JSON list of C-alpha atoms in Angstrom, two decimals:
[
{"chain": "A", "resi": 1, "resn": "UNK", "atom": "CA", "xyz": [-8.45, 18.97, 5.10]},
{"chain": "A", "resi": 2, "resn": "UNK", "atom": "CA", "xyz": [-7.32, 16.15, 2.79]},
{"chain": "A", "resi": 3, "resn": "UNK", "atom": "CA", "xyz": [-4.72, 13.01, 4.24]},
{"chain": "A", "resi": 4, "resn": "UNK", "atom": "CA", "xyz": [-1.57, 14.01, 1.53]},
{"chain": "A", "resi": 5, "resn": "UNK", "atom": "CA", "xyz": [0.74, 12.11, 2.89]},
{"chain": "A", "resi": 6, "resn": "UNK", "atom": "CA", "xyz": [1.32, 8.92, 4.70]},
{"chain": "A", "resi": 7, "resn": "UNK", "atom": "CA", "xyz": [4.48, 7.68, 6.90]},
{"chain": "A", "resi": 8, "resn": "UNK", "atom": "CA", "xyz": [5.13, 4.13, 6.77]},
{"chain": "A", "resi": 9, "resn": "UNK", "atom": "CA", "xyz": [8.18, 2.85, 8.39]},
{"chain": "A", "resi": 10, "resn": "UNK", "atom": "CA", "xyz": [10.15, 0.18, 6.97]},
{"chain": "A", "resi": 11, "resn": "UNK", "atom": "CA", "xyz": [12.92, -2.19, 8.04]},
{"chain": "A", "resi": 12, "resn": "UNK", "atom": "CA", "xyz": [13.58, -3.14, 4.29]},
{"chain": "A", "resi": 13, "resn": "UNK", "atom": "CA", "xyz": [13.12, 0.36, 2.46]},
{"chain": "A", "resi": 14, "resn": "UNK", "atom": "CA", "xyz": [13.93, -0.76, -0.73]},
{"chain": "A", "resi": 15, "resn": "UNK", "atom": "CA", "xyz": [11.56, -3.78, -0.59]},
{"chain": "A", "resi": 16, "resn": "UNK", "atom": "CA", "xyz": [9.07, -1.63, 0.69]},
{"chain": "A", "resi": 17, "resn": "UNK", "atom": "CA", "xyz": [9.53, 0.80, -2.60]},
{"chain": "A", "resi": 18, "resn": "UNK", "atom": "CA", "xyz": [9.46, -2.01, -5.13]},
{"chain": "A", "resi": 19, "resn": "UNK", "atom": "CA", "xyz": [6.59, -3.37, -3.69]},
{"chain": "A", "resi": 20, "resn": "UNK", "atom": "CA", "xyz": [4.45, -0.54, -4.02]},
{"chain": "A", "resi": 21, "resn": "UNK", "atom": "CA", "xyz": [5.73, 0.86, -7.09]},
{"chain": "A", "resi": 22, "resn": "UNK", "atom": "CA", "xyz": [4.88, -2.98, -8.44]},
{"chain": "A", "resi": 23, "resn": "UNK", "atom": "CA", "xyz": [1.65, -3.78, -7.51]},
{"chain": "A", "resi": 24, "resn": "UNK", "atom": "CA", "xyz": [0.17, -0.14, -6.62]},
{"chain": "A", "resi": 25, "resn": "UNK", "atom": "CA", "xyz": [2.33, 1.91, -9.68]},
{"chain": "A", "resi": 26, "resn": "UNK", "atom": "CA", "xyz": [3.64, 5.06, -7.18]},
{"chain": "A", "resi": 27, "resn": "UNK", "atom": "CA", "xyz": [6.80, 6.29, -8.60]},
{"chain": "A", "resi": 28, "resn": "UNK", "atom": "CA", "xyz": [9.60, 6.87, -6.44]},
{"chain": "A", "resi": 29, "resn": "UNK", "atom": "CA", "xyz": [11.49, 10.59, -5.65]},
{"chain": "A", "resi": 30, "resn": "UNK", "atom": "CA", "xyz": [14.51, 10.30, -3.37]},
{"chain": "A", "resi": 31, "resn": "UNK", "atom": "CA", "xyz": [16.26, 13.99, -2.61]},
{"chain": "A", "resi": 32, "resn": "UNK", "atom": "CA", "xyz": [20.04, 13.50, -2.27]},
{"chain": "A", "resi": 33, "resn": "UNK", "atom": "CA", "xyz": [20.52, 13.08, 1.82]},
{"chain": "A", "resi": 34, "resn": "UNK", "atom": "CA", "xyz": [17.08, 12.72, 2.31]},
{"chain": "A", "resi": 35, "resn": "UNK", "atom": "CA", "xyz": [16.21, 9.71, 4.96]},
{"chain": "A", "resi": 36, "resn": "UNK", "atom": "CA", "xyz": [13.05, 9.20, 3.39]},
{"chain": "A", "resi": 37, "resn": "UNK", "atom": "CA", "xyz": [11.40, 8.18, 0.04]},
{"chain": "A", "resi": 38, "resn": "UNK", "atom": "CA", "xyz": [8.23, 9.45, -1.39]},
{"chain": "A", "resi": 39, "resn": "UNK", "atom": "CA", "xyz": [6.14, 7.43, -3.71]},
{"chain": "A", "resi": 40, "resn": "UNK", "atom": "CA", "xyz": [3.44, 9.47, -5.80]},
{"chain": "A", "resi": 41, "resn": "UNK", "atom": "CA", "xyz": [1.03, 7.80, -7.46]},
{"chain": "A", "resi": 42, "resn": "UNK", "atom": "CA", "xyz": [0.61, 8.54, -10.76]},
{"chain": "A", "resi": 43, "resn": "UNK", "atom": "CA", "xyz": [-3.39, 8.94, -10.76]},
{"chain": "A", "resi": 44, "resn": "UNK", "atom": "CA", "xyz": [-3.22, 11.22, -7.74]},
{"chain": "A", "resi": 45, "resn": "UNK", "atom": "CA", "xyz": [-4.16, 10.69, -4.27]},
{"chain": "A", "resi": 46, "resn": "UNK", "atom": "CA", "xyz": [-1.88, 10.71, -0.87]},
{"chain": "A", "resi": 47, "resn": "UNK", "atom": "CA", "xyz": [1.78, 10.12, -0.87]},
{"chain": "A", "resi": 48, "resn": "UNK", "atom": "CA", "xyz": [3.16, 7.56, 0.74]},
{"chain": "A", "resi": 49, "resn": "UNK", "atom": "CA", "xyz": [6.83, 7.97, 2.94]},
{"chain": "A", "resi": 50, "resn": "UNK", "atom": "CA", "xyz": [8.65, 5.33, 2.97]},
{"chain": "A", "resi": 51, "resn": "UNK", "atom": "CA", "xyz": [10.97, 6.12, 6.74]},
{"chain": "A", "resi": 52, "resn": "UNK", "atom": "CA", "xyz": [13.38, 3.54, 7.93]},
{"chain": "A", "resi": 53, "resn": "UNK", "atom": "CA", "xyz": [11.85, 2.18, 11.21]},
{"chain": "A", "resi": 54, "resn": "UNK", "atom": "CA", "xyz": [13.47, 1.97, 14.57]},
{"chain": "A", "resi": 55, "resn": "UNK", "atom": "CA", "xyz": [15.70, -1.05, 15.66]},
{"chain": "A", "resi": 56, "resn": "UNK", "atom": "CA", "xyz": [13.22, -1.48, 18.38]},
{"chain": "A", "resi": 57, "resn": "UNK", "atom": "CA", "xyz": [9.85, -1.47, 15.93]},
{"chain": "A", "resi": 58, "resn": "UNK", "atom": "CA", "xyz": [8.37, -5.06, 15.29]},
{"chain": "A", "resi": 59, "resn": "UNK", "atom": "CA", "xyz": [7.58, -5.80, 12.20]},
{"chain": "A", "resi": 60, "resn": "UNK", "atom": "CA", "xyz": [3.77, -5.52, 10.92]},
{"chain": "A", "resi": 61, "resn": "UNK", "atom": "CA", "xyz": [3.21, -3.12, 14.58]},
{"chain": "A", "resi": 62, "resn": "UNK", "atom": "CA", "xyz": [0.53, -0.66, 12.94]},
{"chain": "A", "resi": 63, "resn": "UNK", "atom": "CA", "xyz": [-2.29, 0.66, 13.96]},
{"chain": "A", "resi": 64, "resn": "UNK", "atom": "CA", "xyz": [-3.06, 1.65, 10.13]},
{"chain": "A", "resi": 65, "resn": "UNK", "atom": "CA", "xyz": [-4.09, -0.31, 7.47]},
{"chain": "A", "resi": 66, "resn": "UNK", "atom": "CA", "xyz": [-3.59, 1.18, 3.72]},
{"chain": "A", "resi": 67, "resn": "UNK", "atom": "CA", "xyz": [-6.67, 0.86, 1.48]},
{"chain": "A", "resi": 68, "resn": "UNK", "atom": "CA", "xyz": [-6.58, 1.18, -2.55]},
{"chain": "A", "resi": 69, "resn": "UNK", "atom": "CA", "xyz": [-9.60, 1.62, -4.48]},
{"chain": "A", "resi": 70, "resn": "UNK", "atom": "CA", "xyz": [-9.57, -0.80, -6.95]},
{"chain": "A", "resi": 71, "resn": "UNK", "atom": "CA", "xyz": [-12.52, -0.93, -9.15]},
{"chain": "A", "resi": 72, "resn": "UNK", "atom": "CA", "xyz": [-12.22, -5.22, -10.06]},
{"chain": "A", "resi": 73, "resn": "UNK", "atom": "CA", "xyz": [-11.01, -6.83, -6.92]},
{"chain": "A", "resi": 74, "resn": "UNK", "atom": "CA", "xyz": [-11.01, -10.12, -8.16]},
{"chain": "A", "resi": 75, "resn": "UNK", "atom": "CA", "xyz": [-9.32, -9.75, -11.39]},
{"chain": "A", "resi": 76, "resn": "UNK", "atom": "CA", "xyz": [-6.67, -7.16, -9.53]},
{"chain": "A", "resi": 77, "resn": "UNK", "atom": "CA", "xyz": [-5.60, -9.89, -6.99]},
{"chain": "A", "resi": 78, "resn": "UNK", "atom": "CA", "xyz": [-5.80, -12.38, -9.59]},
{"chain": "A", "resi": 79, "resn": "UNK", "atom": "CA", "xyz": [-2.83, -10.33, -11.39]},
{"chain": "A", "resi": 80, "resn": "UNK", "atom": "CA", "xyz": [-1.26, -9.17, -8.28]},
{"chain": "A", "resi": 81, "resn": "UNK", "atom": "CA", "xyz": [-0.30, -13.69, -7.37]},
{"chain": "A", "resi": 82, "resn": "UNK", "atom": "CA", "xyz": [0.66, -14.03, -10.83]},
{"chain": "A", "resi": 83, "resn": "UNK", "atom": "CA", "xyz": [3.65, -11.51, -9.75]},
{"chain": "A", "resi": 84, "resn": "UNK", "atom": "CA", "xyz": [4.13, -12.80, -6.24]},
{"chain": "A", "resi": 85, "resn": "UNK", "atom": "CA", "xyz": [1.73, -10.74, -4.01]},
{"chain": "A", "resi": 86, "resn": "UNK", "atom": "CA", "xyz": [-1.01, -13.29, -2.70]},
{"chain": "A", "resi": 87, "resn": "UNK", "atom": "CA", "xyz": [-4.57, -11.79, -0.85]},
{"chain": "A", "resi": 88, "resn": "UNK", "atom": "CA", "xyz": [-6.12, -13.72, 1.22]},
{"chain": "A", "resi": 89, "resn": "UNK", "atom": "CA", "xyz": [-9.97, -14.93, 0.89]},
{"chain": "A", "resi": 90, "resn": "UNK", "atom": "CA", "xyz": [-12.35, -12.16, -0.64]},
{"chain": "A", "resi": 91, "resn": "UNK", "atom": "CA", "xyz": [-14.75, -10.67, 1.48]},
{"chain": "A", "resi": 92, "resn": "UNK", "atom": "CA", "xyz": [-18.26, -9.59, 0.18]},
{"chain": "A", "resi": 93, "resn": "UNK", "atom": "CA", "xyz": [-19.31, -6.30, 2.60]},
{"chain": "A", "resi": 94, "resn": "UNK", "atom": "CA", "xyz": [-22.43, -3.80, 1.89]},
{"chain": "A", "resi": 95, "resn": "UNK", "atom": "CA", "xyz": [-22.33, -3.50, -1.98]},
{"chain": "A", "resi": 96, "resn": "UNK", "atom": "CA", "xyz": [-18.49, -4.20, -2.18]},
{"chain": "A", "resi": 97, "resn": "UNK", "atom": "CA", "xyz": [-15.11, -6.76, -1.83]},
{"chain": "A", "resi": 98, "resn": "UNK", "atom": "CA", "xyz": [-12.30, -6.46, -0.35]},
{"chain": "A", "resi": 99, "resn": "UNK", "atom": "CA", "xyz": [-9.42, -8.63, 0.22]},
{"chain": "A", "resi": 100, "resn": "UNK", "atom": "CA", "xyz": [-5.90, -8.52, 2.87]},
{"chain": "A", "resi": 101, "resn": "UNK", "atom": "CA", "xyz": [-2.66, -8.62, 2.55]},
{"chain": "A", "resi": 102, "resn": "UNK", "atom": "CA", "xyz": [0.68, -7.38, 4.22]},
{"chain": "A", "resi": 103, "resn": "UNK", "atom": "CA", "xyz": [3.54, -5.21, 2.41]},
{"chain": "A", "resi": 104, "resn": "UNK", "atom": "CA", "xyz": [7.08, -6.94, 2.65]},
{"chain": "A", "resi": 105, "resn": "UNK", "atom": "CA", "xyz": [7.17, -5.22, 6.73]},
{"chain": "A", "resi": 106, "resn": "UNK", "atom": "CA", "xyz": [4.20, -6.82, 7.76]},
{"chain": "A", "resi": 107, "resn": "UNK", "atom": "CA", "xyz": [2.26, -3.56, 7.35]},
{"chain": "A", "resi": 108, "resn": "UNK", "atom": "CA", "xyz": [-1.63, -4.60, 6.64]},
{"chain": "A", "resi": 109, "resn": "UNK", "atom": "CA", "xyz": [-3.10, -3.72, 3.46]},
{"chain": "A", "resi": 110, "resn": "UNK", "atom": "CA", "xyz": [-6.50, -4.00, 1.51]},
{"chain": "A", "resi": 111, "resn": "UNK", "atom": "CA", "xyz": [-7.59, -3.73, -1.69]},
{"chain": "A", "resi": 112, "resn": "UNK", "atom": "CA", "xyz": [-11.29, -2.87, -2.34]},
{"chain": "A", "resi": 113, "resn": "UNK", "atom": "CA", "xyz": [-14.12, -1.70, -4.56]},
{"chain": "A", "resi": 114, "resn": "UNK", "atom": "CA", "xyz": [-16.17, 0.41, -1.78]},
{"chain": "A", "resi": 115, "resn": "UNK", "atom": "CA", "xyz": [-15.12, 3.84, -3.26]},
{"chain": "A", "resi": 116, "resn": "UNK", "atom": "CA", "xyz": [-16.67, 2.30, -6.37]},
{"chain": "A", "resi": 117, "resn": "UNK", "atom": "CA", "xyz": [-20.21, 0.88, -5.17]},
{"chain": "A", "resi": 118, "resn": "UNK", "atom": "CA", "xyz": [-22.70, 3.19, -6.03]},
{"chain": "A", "resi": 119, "resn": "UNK", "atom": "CA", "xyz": [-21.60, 3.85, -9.34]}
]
């Protein structure tokens, strides 16, 4: 059964929705007196729900770390600075790289080019 969608709670929603519609290019849908806002990627792939977190949630407290596929690493985070959003060092693993970073919450993210090694 596939992961569709994916809960991430935010203190800043809005920040949290620019963010990924920036760098990652979801789209956001907000239903009139709905709490939460869903961002659908445009080339498919699980949903992510933007929730506003708990007064008593720390920032960056996950247990989850979001992963794009991203088929040029390098040249991705390379664009990504040049509009605000640094990674930190590249990592070479088993046939791909990846690189960190955190959303405007704290919440860890990665970008890498494993879905992408064997082909």
């Amino acid at each position: 059964m596939p992961i569709n969608r994916i809960i991430l709670y935010a203190h800043d929603v809005e920040a949290t929705v620019r963010f990924y519609e920036k760098h990652f290019g979801f789209q956001a849908f907000r239903e009139a007196g709905d709490r939460i806002v869903e961002l659908i990627s445009r080339e498919g792939g699980a949903s992510l729900m933007i929730h506003t977190a708990a007064k008593g949630q720390r920032r960056g407290q996950s247990l989850v770390k979001l992963v794009f596929d991203v088929r040029d690493v390098e040249a991705f985070c390379e664009r990504c600075a040049t509009e605000g959003l640094v990674f930190g060092a590249m990592h070479q693993a088993d046939g791909y790289i990846f690189a960190n970073a955190k959303d405007p919450c704290d919440n860890p993210i990665s970008v890498s080019s494993r879905a992408f090694r064997n082909g």
